[in-house]
PDB file of C-alpha atoms in Angstrom:
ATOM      1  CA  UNK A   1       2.703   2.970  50.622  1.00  0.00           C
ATOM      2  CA  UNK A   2       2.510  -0.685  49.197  1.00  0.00           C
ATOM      3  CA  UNK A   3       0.759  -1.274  45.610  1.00  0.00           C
ATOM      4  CA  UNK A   4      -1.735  -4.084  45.559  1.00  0.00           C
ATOM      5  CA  UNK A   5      -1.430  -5.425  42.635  1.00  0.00           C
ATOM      6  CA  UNK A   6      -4.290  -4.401  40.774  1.00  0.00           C
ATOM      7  CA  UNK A   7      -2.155  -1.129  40.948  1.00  0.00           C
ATOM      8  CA  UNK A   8       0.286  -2.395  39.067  1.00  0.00           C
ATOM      9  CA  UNK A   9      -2.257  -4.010  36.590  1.00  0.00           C
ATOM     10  CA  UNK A  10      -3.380  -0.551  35.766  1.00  0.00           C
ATOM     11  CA  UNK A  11       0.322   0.408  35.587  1.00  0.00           C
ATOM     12  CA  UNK A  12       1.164  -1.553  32.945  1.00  0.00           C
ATOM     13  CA  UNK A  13      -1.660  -1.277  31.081  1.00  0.00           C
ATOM     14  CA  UNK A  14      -1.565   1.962  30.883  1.00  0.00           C
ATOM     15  CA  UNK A  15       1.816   1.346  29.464  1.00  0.00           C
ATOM     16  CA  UNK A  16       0.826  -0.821  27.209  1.00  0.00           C
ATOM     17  CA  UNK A  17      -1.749   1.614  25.862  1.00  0.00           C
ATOM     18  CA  UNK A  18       0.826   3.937  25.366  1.00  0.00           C
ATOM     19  CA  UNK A  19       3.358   2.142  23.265  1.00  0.00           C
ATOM     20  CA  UNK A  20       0.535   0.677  21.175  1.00  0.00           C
ATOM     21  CA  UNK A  21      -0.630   4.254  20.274  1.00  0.00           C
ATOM     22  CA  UNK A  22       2.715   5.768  19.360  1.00  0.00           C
ATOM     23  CA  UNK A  23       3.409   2.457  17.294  1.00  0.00           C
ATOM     24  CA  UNK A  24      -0.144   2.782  15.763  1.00  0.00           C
ATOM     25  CA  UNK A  25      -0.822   5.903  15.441  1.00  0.00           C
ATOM     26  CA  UNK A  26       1.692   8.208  14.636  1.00  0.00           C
ATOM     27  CA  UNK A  27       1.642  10.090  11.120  1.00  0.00           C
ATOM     28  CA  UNK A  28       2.934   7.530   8.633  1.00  0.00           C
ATOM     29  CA  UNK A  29       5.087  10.488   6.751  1.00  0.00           C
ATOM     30  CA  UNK A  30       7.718   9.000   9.206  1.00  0.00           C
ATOM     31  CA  UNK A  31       8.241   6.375   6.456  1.00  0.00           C
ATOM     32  CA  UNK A  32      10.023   9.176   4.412  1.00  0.00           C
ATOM     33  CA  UNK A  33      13.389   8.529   6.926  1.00  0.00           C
ATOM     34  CA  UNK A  34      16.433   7.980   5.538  1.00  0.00           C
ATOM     35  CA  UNK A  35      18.569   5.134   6.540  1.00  0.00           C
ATOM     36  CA  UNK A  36      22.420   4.253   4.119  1.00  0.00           C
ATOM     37  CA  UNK A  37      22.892   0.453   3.310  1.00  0.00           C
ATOM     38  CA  UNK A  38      24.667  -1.554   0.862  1.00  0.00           C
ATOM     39  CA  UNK A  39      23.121  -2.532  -2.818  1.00  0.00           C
ATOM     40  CA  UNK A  40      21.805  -5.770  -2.899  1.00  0.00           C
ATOM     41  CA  UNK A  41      22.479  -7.988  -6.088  1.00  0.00           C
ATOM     42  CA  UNK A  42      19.591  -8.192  -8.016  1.00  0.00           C
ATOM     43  CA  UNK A  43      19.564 -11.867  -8.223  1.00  0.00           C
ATOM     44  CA  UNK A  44      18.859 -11.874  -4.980  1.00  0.00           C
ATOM     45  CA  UNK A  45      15.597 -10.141  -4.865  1.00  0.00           C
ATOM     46  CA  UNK A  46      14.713 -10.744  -8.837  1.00  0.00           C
ATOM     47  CA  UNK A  47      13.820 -13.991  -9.532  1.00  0.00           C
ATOM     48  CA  UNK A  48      14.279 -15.623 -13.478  1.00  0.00           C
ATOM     49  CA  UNK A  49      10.781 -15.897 -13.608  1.00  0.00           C
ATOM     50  CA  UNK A  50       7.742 -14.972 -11.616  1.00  0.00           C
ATOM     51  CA  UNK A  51       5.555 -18.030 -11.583  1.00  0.00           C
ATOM     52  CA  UNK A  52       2.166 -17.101 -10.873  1.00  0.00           C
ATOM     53  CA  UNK A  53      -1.080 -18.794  -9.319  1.00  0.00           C
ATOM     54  CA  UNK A  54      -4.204 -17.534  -9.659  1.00  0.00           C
ATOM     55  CA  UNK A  55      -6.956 -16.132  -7.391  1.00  0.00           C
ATOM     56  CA  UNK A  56      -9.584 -15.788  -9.232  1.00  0.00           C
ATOM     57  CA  UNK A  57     -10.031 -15.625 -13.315  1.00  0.00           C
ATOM     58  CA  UNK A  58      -8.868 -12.006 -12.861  1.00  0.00           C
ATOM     59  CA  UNK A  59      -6.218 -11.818 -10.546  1.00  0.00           C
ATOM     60  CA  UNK A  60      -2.861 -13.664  -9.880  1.00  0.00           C
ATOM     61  CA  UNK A  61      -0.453 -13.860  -7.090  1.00  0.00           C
ATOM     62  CA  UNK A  62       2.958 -14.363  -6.297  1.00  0.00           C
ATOM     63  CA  UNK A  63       4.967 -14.999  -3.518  1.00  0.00           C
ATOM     64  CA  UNK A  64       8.604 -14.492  -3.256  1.00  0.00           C
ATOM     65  CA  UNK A  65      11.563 -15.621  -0.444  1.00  0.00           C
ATOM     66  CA  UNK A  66      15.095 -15.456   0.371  1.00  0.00           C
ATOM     67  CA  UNK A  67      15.859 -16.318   3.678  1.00  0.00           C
ATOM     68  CA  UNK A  68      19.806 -15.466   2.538  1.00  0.00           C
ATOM     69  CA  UNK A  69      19.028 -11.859   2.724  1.00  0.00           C
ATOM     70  CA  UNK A  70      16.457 -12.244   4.400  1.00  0.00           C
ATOM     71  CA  UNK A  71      13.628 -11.024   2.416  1.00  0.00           C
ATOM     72  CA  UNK A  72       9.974 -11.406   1.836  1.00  0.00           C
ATOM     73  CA  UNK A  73       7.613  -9.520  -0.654  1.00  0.00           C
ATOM     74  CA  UNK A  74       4.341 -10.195  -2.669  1.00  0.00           C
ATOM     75  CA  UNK A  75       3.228  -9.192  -6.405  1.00  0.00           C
ATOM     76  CA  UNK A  76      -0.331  -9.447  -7.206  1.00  0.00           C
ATOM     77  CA  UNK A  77      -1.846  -9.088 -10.944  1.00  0.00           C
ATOM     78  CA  UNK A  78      -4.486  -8.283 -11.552  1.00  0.00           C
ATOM     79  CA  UNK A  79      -6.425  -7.719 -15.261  1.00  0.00           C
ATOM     80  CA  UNK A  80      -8.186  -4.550 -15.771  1.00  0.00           C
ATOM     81  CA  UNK A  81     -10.364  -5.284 -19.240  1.00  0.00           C
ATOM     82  CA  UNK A  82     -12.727  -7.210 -17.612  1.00  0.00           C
ATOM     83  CA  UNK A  83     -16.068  -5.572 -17.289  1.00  0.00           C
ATOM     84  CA  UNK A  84     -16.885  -7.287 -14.069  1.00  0.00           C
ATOM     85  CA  UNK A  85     -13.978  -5.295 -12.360  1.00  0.00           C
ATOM     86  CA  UNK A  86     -15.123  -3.271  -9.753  1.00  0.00           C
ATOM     87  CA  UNK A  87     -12.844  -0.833  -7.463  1.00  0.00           C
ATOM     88  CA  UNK A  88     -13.729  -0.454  -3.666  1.00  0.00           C
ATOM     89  CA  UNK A  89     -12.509   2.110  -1.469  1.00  0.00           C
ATOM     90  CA  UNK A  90     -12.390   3.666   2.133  1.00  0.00           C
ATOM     91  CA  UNK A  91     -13.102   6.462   2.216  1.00  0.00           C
ATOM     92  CA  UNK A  92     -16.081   6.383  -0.223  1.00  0.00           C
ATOM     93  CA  UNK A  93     -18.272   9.475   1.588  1.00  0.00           C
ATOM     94  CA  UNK A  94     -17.125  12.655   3.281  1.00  0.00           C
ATOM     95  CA  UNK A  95     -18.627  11.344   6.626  1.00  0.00           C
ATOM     96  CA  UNK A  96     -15.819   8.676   6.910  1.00  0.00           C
ATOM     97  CA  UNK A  97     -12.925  11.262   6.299  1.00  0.00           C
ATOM     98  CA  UNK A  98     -10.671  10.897   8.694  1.00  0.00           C
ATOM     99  CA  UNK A  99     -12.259   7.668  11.158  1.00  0.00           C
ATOM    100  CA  UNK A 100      -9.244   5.719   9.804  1.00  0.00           C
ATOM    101  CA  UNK A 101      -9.686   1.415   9.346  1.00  0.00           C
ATOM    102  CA  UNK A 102      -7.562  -1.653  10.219  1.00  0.00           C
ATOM    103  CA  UNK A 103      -6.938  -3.393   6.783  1.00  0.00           C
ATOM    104  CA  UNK A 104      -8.655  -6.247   8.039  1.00  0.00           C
ATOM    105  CA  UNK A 105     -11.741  -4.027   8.648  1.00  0.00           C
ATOM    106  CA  UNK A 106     -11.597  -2.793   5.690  1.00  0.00           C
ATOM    107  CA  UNK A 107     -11.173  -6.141   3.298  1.00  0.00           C
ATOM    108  CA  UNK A 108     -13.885  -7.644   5.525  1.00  0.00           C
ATOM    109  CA  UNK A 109     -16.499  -5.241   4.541  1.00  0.00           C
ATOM    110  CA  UNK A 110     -15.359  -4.527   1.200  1.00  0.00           C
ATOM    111  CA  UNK A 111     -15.683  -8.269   0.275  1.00  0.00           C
ATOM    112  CA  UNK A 112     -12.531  -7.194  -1.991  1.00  0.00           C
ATOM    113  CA  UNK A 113     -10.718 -10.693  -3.323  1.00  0.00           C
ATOM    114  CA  UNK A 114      -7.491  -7.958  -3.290  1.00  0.00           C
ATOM    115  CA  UNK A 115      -6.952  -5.354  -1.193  1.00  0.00           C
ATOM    116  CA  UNK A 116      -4.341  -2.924   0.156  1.00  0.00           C
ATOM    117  CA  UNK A 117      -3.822   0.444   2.094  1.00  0.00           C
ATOM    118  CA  UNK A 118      -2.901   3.881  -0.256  1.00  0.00           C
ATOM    119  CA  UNK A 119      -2.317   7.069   1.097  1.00  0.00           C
ATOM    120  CA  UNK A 120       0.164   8.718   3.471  1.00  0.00           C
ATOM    121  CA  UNK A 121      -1.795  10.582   6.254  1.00  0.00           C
ATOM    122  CA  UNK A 122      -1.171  13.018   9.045  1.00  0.00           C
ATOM    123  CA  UNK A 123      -2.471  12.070  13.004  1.00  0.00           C
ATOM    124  CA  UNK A 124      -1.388  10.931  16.112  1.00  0.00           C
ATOM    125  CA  UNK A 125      -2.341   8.619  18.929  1.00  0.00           C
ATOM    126  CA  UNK A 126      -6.232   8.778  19.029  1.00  0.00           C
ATOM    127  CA  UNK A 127      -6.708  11.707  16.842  1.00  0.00           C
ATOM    128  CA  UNK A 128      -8.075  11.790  13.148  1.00  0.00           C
ATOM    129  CA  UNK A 129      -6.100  10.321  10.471  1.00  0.00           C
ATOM    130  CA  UNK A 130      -5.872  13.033   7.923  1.00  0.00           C
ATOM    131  CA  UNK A 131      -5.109  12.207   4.123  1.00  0.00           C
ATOM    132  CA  UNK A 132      -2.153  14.004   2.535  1.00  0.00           C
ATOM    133  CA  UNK A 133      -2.907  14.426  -1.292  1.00  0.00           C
ATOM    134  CA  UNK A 134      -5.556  13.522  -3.972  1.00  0.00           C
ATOM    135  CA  UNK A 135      -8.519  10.468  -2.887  1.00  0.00           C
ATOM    136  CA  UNK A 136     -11.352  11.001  -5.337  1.00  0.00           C
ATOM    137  CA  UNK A 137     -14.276   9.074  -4.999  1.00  0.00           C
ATOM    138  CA  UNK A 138     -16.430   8.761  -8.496  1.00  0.00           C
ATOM    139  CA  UNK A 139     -17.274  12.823  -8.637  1.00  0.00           C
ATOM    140  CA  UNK A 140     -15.825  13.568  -5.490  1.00  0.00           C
ATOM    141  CA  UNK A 141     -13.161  14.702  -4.416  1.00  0.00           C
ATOM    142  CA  UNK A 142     -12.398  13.755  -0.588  1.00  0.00           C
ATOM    143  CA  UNK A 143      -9.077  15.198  -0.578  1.00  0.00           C
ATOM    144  CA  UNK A 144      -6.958  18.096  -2.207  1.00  0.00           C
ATOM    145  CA  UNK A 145      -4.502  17.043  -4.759  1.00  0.00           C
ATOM    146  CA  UNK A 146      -0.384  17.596  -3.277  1.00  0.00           C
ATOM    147  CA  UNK A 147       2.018  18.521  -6.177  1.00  0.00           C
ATOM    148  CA  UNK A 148       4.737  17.200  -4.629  1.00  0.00           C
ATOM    149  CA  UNK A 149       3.646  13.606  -4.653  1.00  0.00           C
ATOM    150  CA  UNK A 150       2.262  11.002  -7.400  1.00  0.00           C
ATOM    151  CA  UNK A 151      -1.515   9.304  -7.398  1.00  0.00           C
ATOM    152  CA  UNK A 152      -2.838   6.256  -9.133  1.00  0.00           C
ATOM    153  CA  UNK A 153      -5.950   7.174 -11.428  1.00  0.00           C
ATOM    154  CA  UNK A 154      -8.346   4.387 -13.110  1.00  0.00           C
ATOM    155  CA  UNK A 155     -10.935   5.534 -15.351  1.00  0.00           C
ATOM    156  CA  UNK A 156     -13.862   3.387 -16.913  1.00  0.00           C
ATOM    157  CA  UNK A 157     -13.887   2.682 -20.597  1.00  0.00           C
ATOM    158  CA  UNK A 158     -16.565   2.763 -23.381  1.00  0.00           C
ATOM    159  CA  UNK A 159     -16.750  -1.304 -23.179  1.00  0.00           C
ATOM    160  CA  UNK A 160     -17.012  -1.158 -19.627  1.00  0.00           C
ATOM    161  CA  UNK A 161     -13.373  -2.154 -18.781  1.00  0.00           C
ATOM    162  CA  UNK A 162     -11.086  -0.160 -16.612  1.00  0.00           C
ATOM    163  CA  UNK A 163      -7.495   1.915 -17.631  1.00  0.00           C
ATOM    164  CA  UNK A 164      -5.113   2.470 -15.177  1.00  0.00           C
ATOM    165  CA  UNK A 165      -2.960   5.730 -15.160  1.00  0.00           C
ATOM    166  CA  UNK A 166      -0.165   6.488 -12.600  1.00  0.00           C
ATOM    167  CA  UNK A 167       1.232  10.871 -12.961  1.00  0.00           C
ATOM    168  CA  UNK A 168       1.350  13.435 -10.578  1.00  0.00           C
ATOM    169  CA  UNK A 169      -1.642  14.467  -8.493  1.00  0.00           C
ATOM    170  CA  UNK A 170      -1.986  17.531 -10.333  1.00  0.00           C
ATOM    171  CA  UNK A 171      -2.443  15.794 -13.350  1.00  0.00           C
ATOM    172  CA  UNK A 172      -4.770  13.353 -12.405  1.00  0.00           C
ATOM    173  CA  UNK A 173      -6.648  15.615 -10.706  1.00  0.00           C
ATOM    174  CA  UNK A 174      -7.670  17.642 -13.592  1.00  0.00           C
ATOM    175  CA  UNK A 175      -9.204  14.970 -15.641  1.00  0.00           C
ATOM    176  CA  UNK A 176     -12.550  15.043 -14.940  1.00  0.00           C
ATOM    177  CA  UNK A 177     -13.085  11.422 -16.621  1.00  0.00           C
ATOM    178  CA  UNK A 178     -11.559  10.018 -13.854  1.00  0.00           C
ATOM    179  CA  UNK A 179     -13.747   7.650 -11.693  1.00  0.00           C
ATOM    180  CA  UNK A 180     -11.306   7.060  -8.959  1.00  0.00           C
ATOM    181  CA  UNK A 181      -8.026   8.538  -7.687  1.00  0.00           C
ATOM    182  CA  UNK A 182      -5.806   7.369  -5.241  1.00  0.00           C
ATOM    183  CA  UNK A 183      -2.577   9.267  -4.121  1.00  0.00           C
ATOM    184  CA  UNK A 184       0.339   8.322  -2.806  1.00  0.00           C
ATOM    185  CA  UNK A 185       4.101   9.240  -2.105  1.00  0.00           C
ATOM    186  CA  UNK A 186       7.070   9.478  -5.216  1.00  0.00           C
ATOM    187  CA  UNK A 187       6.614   7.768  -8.725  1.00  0.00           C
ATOM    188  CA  UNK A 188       9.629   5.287  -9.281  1.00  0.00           C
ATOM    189  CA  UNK A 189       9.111   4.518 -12.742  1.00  0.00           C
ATOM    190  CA  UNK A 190       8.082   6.306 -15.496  1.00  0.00           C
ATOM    191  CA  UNK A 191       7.868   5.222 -19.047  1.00  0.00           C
ATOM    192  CA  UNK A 192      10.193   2.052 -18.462  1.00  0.00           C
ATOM    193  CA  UNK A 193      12.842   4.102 -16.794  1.00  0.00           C
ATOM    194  CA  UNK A 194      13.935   3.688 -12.848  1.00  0.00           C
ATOM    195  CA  UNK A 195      13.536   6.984 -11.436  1.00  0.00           C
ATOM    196  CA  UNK A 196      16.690   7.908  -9.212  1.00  0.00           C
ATOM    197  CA  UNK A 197      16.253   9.078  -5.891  1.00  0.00           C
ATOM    198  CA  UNK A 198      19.290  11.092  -3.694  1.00  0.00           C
ATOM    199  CA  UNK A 199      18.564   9.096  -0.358  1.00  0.00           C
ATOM    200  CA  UNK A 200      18.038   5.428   0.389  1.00  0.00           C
ATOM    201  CA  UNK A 201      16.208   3.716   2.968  1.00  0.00           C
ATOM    202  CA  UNK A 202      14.846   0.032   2.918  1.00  0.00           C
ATOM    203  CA  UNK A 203      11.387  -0.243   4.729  1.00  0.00           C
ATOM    204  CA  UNK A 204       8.409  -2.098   4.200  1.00  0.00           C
ATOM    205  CA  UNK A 205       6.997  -1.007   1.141  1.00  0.00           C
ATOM    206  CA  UNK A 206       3.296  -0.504  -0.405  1.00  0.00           C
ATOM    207  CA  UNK A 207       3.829  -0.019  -4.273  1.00  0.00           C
ATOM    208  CA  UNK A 208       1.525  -0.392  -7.356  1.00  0.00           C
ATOM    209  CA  UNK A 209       2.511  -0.449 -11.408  1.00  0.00           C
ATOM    210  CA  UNK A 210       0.834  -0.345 -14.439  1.00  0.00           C
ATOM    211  CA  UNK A 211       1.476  -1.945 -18.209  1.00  0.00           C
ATOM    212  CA  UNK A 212       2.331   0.437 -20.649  1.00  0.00           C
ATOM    213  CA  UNK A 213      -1.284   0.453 -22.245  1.00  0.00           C
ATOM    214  CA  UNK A 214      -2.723   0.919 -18.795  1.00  0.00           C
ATOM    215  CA  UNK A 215      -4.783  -2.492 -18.584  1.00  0.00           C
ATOM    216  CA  UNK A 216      -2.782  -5.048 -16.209  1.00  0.00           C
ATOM    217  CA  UNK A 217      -2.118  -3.730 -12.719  1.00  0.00           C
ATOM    218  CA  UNK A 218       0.679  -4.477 -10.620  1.00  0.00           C
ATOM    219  CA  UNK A 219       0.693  -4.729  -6.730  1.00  0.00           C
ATOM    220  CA  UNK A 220       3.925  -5.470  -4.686  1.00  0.00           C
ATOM    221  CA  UNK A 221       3.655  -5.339  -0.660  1.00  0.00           C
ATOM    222  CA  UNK A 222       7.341  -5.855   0.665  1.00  0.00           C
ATOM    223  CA  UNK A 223       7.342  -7.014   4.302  1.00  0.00           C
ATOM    224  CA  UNK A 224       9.766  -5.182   6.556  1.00  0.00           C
ATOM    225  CA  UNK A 225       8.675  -5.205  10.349  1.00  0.00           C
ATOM    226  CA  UNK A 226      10.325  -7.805  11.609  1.00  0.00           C
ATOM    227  CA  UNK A 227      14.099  -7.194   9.932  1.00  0.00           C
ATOM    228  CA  UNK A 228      15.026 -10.888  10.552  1.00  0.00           C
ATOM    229  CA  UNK A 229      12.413 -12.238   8.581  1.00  0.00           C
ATOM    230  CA  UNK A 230      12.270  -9.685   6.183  1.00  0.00           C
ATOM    231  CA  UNK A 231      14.171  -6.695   5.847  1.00  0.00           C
ATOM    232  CA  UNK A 232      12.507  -4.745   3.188  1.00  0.00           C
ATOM    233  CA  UNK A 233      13.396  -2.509   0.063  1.00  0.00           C
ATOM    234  CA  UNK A 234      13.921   0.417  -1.274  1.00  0.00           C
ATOM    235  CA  UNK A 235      12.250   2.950  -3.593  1.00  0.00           C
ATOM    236  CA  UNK A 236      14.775   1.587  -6.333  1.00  0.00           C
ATOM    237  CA  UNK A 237      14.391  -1.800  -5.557  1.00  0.00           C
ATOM    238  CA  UNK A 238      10.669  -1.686  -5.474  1.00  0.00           C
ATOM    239  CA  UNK A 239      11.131  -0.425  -9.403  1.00  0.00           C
ATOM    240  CA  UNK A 240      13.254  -2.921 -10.424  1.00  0.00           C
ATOM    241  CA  UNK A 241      10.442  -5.287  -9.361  1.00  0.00           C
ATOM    242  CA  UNK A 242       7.595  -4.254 -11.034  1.00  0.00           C
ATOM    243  CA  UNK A 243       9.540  -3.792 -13.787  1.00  0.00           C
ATOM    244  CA  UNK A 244      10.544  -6.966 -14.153  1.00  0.00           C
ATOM    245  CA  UNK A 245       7.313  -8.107 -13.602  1.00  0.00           C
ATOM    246  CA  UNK A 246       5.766  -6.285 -16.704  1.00  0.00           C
ATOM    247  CA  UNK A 247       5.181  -2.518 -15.158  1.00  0.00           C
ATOM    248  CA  UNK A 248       6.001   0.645 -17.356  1.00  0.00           C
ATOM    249  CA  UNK A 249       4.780   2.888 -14.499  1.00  0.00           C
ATOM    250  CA  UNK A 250       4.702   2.790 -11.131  1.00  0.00           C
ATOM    251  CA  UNK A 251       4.221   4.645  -7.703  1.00  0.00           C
ATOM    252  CA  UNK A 252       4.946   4.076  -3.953  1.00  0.00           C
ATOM    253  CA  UNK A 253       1.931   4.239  -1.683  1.00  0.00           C
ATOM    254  CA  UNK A 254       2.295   4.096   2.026  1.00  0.00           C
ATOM    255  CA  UNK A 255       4.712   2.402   3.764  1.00  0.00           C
ATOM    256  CA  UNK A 256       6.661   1.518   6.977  1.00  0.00           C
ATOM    257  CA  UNK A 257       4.037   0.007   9.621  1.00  0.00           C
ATOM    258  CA  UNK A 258       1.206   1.090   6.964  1.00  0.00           C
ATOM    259  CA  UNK A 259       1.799  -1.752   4.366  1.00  0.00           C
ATOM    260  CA  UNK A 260      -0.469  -4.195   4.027  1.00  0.00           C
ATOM    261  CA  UNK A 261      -2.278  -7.068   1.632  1.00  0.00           C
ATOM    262  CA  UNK A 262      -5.185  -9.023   2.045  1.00  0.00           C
ATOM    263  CA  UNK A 263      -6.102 -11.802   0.027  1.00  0.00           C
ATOM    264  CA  UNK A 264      -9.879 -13.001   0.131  1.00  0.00           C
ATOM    265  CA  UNK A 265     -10.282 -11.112   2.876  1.00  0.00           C
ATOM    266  CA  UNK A 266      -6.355 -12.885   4.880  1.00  0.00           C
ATOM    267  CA  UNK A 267      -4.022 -11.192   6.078  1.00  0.00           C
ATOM    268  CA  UNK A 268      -0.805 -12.533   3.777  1.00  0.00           C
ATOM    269  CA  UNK A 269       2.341 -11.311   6.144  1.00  0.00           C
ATOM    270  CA  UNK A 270       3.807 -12.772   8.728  1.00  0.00           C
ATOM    271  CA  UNK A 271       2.706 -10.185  10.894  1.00  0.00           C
ATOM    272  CA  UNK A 272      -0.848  -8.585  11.704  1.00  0.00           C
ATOM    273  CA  UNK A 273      -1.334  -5.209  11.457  1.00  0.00           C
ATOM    274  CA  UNK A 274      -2.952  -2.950  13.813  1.00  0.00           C
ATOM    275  CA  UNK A 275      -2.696   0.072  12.266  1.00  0.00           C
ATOM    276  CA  UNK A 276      -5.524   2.213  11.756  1.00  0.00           C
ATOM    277  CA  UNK A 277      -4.876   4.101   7.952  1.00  0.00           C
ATOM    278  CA  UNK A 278      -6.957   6.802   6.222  1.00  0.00           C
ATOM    279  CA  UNK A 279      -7.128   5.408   3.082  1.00  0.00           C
ATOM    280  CA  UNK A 280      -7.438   1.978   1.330  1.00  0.00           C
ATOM    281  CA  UNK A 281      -8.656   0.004  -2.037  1.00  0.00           C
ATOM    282  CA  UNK A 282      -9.802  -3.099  -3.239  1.00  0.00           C
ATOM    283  CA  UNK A 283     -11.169  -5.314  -5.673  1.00  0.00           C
ATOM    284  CA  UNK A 284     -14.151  -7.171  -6.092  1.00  0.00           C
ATOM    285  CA  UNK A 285     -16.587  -8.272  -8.895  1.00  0.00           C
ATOM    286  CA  UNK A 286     -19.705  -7.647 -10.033  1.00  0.00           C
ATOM    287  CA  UNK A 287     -22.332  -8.929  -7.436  1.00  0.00           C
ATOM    288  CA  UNK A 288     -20.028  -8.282  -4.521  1.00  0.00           C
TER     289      UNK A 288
END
């Protein structure tokens, strides 16, 4: 029997569909593979100095290339200990638990000038996109702390002013003054020292830091989708970064086909990304 070709239409897709899903929706604890590669030379992914340009009065950006290696990554800064600071978030209510958002979606309606995806989750194809470890929400707690993995705290102070704290989930999780909590995967720095790990992989890469007293925060996206633009980093590598760049503390959030950075509500890499994620934050100001 002969196809017309409206058959065939159908056919592929179907297909289409299907490789869209798996690419889209698959758990992102996938990013957790392990893949052996050769150390890079830190002047190759470490510039002499980061120069900055600003977003707004609170926030600052930087953009960094080598088309040698080839790599591509972003830092944003951004300062905490001004009162006009405000945090968004997805999730904010129990009722959006597991929908999942595009970062686009999600930067759109938060009206965040800064914004960028957090937790690892658990869900396939079409189903929902479950958070694995600690997302509290002001007095809520949306999901159960994991003691294997690290979380990004931020607590308001008496002026106003935010503090930033990165420790395991356990930890965050039982201080109640907490206003928001955001988990993640492994820390890779703590108290100015690289943390070691016993595998290495280089993927794209979602990663935050903090200063030591808690008040600047550190973002770094490192793109990694398309290996010959960009071939992204590893845990290490991500330390020696925000380390450089002023962090005492930092964490990895979620990476792989996860990571991703808008800036006044645009997409910054070189690719979109039509991943649906469980979890994201932002920032905005007052008014917004």
């Amino acid at each position: 029997m002969k196809l017309k070709s409206t058959d065939f239409k159908k056919t592929y897709f179907i297909l289409f569909c299907a490789v869209f899903c798996f690419f889209t929706g698959c758990s992102s604890l996938s990013s957790l593979k392990n893949e052996t590669f050769s150390e890079l030379d830190e002047s190759s992914y470490i510039p002499e100095k980061i120069e900055w340009k600003k977003i707004n009065a609170l926030s600052e950006y930087f953009l960094f290339e080598n088309k040698n290696v080839p790599l591509r990554y972003h830092l944003v800064k951004i300062d905490l200990s001004s009162q006009s600071l405000k945090i968004s978030a997805y999730p904010l209510k129990k009722n959006e638990l597991g929908k999942g958002a595009s970062a686009a979606s999600f930067a759109k309606k938060s009206g965040s000038f800064v914004s960028i995806n957090t937790s690892p989750f658990k869900g396939r194809f079409f189903s929902k996109r479950k958070i694995v470890g600690i997302h509290k929400i002001r007095e809520q707690i949306l999901s159960e702390e994991n003691g294997r993995y690290s979380a990004l705290g931020f607590k308001t102070e008496k002026d106003g002013s935010l503090k930033a704290f990165v420790a395991n989930q356990n930890e965050l999780n039982s201080i109640e003054d907490f206003n928001y909590v955001f988990g993640g995967f492994f820390e890779i720095l703590k108290d100015d020292e690289e943390i070691e790990f016993s595998y290495s992989s280089r993927n794209s890469r979602t990663a935050a830091g903090i200063s030591s007293d808690g008040k600047t925060l550190f973002l770094l996206v490192v793109e990694g989708e398309r290996k010959n633009l960009s071939r992204g980093l590893s845990y290490g590598e991500c330390a020696k970064i925000l380390k450089s760049a002023g962090s005492a503390d930092a964490l990895e959030f979620d990476g792989g086909s996860s990571s991703s950075l808008f800036i006044d509500g645009k997409n910054v890499l070189l690719y979109r990304n039509f991943r649906k994620c469980a979890a994201f934050f932002g920032f905005c100001t007052s008014g917004k």
